Short mmCIF file of C-alpha atoms in Angstrom, two decimals:
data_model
loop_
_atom_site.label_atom_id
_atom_site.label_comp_id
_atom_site.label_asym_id
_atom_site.label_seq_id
_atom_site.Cartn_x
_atom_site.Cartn_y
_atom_site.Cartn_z
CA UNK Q 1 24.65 22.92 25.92
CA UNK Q 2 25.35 21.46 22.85
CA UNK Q 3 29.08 21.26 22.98
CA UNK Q 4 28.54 19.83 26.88
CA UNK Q 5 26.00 17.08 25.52
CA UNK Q 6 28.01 15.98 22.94
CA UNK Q 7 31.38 16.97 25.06
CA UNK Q 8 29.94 14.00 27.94
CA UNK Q 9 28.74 11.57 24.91
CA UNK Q 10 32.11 11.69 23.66
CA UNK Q 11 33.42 10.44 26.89
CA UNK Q 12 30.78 7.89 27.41
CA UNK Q 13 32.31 6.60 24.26
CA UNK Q 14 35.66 6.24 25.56
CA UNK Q 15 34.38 4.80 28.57
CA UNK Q 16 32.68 2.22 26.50
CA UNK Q 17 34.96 1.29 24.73
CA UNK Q 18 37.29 1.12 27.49
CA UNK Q 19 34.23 -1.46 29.58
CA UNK Q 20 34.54 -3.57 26.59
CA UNK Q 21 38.39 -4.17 26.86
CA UNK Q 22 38.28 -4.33 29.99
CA UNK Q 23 35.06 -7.52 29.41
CA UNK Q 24 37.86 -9.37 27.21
CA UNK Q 25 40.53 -9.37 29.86
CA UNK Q 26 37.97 -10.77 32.06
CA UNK Q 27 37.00 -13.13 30.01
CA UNK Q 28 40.50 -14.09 29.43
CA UNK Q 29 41.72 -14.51 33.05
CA UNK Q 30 38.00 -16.39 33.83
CA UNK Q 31 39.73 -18.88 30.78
CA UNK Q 32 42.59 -18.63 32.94
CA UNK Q 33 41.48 -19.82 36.02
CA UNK Q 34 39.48 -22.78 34.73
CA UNK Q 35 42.41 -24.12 32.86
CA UNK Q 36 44.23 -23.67 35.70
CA UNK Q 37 41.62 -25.44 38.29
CA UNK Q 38 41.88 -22.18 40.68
CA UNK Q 39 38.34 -22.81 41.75
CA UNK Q 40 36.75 -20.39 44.26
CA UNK Q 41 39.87 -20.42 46.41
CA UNK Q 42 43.11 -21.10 45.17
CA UNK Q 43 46.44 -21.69 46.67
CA UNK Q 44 48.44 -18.91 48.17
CA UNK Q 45 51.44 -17.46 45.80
CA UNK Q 46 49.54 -20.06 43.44
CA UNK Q 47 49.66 -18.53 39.75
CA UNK Q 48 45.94 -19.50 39.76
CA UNK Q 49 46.06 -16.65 43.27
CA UNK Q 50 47.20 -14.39 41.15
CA UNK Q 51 45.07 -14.81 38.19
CA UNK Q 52 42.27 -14.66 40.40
CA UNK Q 53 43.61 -11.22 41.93
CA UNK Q 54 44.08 -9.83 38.36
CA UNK Q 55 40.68 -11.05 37.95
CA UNK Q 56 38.98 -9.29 40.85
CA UNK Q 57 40.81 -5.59 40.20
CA UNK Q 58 39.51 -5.89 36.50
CA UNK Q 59 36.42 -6.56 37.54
CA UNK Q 60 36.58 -3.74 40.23
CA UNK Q 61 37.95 -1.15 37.53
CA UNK Q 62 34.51 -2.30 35.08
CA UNK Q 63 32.03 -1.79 37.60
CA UNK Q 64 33.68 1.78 38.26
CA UNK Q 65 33.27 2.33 34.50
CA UNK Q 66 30.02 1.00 34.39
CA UNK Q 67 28.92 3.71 37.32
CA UNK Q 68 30.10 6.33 35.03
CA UNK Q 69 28.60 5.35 31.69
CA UNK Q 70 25.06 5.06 33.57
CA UNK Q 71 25.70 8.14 35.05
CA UNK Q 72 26.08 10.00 31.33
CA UNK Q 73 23.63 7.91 30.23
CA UNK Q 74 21.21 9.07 32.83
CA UNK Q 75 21.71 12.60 33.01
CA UNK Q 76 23.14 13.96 29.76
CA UNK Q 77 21.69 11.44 27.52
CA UNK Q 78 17.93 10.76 28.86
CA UNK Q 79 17.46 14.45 29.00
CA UNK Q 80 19.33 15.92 26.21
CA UNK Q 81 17.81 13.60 23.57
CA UNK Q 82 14.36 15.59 24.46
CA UNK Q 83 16.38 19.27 24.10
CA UNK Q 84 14.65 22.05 22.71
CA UNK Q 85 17.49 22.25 19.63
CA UNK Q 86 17.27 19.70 17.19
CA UNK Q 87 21.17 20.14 16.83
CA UNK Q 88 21.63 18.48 20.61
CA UNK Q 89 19.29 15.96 20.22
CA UNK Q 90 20.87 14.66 17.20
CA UNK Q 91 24.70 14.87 18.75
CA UNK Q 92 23.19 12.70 21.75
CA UNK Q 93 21.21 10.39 19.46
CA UNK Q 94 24.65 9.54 16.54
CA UNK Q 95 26.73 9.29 19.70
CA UNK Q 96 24.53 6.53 21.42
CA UNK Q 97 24.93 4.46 17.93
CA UNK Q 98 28.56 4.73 18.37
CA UNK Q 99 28.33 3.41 22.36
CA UNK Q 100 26.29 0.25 21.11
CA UNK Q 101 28.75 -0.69 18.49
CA UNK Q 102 31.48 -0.38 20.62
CA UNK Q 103 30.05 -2.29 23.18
CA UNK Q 104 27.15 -4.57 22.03
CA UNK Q 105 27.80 -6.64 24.83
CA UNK Q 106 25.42 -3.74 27.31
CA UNK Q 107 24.34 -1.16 25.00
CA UNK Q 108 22.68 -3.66 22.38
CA UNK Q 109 19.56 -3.66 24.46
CA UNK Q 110 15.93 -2.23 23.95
CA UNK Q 111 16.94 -0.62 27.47
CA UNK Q 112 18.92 1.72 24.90
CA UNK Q 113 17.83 0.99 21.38
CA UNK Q 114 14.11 2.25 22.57
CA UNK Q 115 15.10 5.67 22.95
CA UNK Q 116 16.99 5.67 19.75
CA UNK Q 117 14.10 4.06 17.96
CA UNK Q 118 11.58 6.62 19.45
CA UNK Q 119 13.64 9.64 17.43
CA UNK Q 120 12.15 8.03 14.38
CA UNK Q 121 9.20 10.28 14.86
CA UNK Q 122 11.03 13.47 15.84
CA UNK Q 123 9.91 16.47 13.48
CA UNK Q 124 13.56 17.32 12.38
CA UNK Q 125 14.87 15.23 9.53
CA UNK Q 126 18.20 15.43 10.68
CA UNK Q 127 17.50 13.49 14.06
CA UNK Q 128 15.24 11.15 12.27
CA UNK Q 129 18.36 10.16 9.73
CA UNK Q 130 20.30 10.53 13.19
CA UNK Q 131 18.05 7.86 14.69
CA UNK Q 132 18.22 5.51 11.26
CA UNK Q 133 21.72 5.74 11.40
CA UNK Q 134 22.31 5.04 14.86
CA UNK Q 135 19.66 1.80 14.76
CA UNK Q 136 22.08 0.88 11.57
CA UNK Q 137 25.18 0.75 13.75
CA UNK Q 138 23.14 -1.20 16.09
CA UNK Q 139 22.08 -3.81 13.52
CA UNK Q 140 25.10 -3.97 12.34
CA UNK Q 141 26.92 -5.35 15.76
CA UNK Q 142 23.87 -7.54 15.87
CA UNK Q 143 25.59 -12.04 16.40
CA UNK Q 144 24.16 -14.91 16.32
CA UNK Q 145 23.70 -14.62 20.49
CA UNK Q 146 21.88 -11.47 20.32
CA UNK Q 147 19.72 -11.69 17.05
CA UNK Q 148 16.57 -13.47 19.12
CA UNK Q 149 16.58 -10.85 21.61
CA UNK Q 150 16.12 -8.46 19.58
CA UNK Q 151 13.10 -9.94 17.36
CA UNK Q 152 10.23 -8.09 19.53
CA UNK Q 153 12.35 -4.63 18.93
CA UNK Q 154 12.71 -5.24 14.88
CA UNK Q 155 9.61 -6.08 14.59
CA UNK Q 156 7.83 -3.11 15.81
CA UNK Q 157 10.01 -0.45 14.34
CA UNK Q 158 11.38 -2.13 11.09
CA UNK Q 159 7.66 -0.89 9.52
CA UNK Q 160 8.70 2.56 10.59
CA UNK Q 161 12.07 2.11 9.04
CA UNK Q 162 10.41 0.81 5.88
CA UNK Q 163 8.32 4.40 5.70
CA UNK Q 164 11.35 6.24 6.68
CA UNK Q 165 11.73 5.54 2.71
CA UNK Q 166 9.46 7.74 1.58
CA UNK Q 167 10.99 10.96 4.23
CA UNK Q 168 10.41 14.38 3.38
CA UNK Q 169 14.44 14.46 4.09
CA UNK Q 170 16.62 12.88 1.91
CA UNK Q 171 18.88 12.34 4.07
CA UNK Q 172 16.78 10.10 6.71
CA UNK Q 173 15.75 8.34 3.54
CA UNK Q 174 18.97 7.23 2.70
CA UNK Q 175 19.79 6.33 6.25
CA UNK Q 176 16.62 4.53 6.66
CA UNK Q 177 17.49 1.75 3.94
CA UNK Q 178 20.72 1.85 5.40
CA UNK Q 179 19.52 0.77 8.64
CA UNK Q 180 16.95 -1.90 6.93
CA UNK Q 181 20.38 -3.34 4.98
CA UNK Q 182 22.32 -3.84 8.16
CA UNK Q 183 18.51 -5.46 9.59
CA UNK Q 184 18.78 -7.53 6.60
CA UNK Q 185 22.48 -8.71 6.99
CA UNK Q 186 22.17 -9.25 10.47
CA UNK Q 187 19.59 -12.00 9.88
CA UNK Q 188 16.20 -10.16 11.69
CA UNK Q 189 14.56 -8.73 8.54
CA UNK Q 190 14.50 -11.64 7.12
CA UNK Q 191 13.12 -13.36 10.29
CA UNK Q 192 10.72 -10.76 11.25
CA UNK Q 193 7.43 -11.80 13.49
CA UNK Q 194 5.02 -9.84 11.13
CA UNK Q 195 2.20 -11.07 9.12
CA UNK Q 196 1.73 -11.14 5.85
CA UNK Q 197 0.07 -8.01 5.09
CA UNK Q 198 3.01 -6.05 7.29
CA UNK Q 199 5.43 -8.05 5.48
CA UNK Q 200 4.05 -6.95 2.04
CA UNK Q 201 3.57 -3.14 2.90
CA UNK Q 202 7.01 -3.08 3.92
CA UNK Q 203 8.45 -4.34 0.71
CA UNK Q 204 5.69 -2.31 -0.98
CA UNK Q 205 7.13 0.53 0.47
CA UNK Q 206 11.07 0.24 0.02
CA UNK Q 207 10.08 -1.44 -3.28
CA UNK Q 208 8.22 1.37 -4.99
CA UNK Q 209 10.80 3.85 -3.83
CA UNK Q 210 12.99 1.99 -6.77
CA UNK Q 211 10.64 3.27 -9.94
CA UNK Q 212 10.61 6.01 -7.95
CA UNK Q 213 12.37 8.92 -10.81
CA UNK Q 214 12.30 11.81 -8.23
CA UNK Q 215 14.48 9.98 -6.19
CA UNK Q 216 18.53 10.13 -5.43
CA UNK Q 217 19.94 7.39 -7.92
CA UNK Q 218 22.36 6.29 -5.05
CA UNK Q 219 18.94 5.79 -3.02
CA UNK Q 220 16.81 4.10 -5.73
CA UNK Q 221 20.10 1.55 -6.10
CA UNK Q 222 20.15 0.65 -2.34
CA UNK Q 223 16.64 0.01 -2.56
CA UNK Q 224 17.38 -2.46 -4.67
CA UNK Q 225 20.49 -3.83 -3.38
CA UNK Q 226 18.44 -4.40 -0.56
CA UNK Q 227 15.23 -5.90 -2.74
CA UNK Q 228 17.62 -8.38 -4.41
CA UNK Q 229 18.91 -9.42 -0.98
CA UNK Q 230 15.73 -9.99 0.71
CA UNK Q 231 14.63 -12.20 -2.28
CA UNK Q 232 17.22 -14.57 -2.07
CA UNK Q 233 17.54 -15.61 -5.38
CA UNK Q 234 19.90 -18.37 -4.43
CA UNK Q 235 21.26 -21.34 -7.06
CA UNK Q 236 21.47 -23.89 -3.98
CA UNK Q 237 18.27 -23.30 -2.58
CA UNK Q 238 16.54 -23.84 -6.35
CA UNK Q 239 18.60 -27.88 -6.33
CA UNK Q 240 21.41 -26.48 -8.44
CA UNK Q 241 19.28 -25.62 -11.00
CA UNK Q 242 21.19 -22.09 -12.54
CA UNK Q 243 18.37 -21.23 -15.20
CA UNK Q 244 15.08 -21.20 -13.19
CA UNK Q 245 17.14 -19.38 -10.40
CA UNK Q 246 17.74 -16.75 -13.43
CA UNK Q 247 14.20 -17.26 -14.80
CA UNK Q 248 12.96 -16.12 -11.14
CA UNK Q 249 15.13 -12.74 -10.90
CA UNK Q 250 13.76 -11.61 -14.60
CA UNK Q 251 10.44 -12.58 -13.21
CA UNK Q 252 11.08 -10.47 -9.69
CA UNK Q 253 12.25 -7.66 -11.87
CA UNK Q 254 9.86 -8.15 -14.53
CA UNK Q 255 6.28 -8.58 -12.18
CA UNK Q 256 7.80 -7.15 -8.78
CA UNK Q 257 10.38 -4.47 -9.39
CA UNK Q 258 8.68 -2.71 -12.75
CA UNK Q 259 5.37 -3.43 -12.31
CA UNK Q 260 2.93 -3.10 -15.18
CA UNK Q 261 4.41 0.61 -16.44
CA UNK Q 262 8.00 0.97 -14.82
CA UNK Q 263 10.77 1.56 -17.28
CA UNK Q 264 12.54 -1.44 -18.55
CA UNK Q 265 16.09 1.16 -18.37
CA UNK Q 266 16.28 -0.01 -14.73
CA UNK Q 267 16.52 -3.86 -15.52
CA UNK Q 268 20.58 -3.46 -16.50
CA UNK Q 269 20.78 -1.43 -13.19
CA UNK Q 270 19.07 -4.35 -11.48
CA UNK Q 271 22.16 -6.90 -12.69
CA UNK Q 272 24.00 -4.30 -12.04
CA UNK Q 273 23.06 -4.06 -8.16
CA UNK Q 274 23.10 -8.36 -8.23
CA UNK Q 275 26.54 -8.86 -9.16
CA UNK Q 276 27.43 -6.15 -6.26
CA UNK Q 277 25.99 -8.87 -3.92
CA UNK Q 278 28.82 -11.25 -3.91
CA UNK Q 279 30.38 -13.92 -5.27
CA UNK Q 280 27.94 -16.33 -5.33
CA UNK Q 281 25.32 -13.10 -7.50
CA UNK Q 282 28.20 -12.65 -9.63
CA UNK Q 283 28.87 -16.19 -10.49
CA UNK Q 284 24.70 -17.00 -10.90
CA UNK Q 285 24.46 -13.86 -13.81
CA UNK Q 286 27.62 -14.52 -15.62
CA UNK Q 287 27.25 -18.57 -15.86
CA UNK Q 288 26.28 -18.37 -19.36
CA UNK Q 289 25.18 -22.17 -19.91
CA UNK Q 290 22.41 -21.14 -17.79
CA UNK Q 291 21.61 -18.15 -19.58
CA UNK Q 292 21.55 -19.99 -22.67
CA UNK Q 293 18.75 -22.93 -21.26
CA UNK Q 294 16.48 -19.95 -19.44
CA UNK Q 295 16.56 -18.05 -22.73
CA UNK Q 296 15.70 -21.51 -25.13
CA UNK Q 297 12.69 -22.51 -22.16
CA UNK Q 298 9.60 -22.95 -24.09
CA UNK Q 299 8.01 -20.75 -21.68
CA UNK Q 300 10.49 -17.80 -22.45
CA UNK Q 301 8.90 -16.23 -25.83
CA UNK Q 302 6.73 -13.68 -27.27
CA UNK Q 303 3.57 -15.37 -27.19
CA UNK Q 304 1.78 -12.05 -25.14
CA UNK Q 305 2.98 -8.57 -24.09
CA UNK Q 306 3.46 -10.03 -20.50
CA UNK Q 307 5.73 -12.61 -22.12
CA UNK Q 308 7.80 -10.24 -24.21
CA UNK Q 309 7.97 -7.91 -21.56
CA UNK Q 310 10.15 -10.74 -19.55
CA UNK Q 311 11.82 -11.67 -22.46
CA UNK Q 312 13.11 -8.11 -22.73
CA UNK Q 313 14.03 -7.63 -19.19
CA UNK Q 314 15.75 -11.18 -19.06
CA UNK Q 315 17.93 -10.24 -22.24
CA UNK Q 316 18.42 -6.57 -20.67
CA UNK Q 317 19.60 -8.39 -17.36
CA UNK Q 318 21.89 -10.78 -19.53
CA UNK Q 319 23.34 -8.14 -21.68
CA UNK Q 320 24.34 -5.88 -18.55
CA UNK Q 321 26.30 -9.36 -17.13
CA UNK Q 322 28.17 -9.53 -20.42
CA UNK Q 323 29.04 -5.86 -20.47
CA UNK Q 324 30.91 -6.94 -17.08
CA UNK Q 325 32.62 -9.87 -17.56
CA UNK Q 326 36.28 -10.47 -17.95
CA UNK Q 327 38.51 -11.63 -20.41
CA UNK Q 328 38.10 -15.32 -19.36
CA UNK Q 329 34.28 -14.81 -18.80
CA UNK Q 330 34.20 -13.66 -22.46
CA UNK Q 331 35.52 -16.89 -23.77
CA UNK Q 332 33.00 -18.57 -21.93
CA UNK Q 333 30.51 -16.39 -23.16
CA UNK Q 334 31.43 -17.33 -26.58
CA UNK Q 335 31.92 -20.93 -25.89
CA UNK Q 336 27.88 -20.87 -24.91
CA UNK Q 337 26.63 -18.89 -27.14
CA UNK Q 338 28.43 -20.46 -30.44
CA UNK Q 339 25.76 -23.38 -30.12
CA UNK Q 340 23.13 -21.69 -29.01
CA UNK Q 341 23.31 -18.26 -30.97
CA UNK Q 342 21.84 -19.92 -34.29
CA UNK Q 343 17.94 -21.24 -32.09
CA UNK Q 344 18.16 -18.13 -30.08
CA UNK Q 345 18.17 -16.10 -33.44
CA UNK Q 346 15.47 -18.03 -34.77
CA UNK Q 347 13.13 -17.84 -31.91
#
């Protein structure tokens, strides 16, 4: 049974892929005909005739392919996803994830995704990482035409994703946060309907899992890959302004990250994690001018613990940047520093 199940899923998947070719020709001969001016009825042993004949037999050939994916869909899938091994349910469940990424176009649709989303509560962890990782695939083929659609379905299971963090499986764990990254790239985490309690338990929840020592490093760093994304701590969206933008991430790390008693060892893994981001993260921790003003604000001392504490994450976040930086980056390094060293010594 298992082989069979995942046997039929593997030939959905062809046949899926297959529709979606199949979609772009159409597409292509639809452009065809309109540049062409076929209209509804065009000329016999026209070119437009033909187009519109190539047209029609694709479009013949897709709904034949479409009879057969609904068919696996409807018997192998719908019933093997509830089998009695754990092993079949989770060969269904990764090979539906692979159908909606290669064609979004039908299969990105709560028609489909609800079935996928329901394994989150299955008792195995394998078909709940199964689930994760298919609902990641999902996000991940997620546009800018489909992103709305799909608001109602984030929204209701992102908060199970978001516990999914704190699995008794490691493995569902990790694909869990995977699945909430591709969310958050995709544009719908950060756009979810939820109110502001939901909101705040589910950064409460992939949050914490970052202090968390028991946890896989690998996990505890994609928590806070993802962390550092959601927060946003973008230069353009502060007016330019380089230093508060930095004075804001040693304050997220400082306040939101470590809390009161987590270990300031993870602030160099938090720089670490923001110049993985991009260009624009990498370019925002190594511009040392700004370092240099966030690090001389009169609000930047030792006048409490609180304030120390951020002083010490800010220089732990700075010193981790300059551990990275290139040759070139090091001469700017210097360059800012030379002026600055002397007051930043002092204070």
């Amino acid at each position: 049974r298992h082989a069979g199940a995942a046997g039929a899923m593997e030939v959905g998947l062809a046949v899926a892929a297959a529709a979606a070719a199949l979609e772009a020709q159409v597409a292509s001969c639809a452009a065809q005909l309109e540049a062409l001016g076929g209209g509804a009825k065009p000329k016999r042993g026209s070119k437009a005739e033909a187009v519109r004949k190539r047209k029609d037999d694709l479009e013949a050939s897709l709904e034949r392919l479409d009879e057969l994916g609904e068919a696996i869909f409807d018997d192998v899938f719908c019933k093997r996803y509830r089998d009695v091994h754990a092993r079949v349910r989770v060969a269904v469940v990764e090979r539906l994830g692979k159908w909606i990424a290669a064609r979004p176009a039908k299969y990105l649709d709560t028609r489909y995704l609800k079935y996928v989303a329901w394994v989150l509560d299955f008792p195995e962890g394998s078909e709940r990482a199964a689930a994760a990782g298919a609902l990641a695939r999902a996000f991940g083929a997620v546009d800018e035409n489909t992103r709305e659609a799909l608001g109602d379905f984030a929204a209701r299971f992102v908060p199970r994703l978001a516990e999914m963090a704190h699995d008794a499986d490691e493995a569902a764990q990790a694909a869990a946060v995977g699945a909430l990254d591709a969310c958050m790239d995709c544009g719908l985490l950060a756009d979810l309907d939820l109110g502001e309690d939901d909101v705040a338990d589910v950064t409460d929840k992939v949050y914490s899992k970052i202090v968390d020592e028991a946890a896989a490093p690998e996990l505890r760093a994609a928590c806070l890959g993802l962390a550092l994304k959601y927060e946003d701590f973008d230069v353009a969206r502060a007016g330019g302004d380089g230093a508060k933008t930095l004075h804001d991430l040693g304050r997220f790390v400082e306040a939101s990250i470590l809390g009161d008693d987590g270990p300031l060892a993870l602030a160099p893994l938090a720089a670490d994690a923001f110049l993985d981001l991009g260009d624009d993260s990498r370019a925002l921790l190594q511009d040392w001018r700004a370092w240099v003003d966030v690090l001389g604000r009169d609000d930047v001392g030792t006048q409490s613990p609180q304030a120390a504490r951020l002083v010490d994450v800010l220089l732990r976040l700075f010193l981790a940047a300059a551990n990275r930086t290139e040759a070139a980056g090091a001469e700017a390094l210097g360059a800012a520093l030379l002026d600055a060293l002397p007051g930043l010594l002092r204070k």
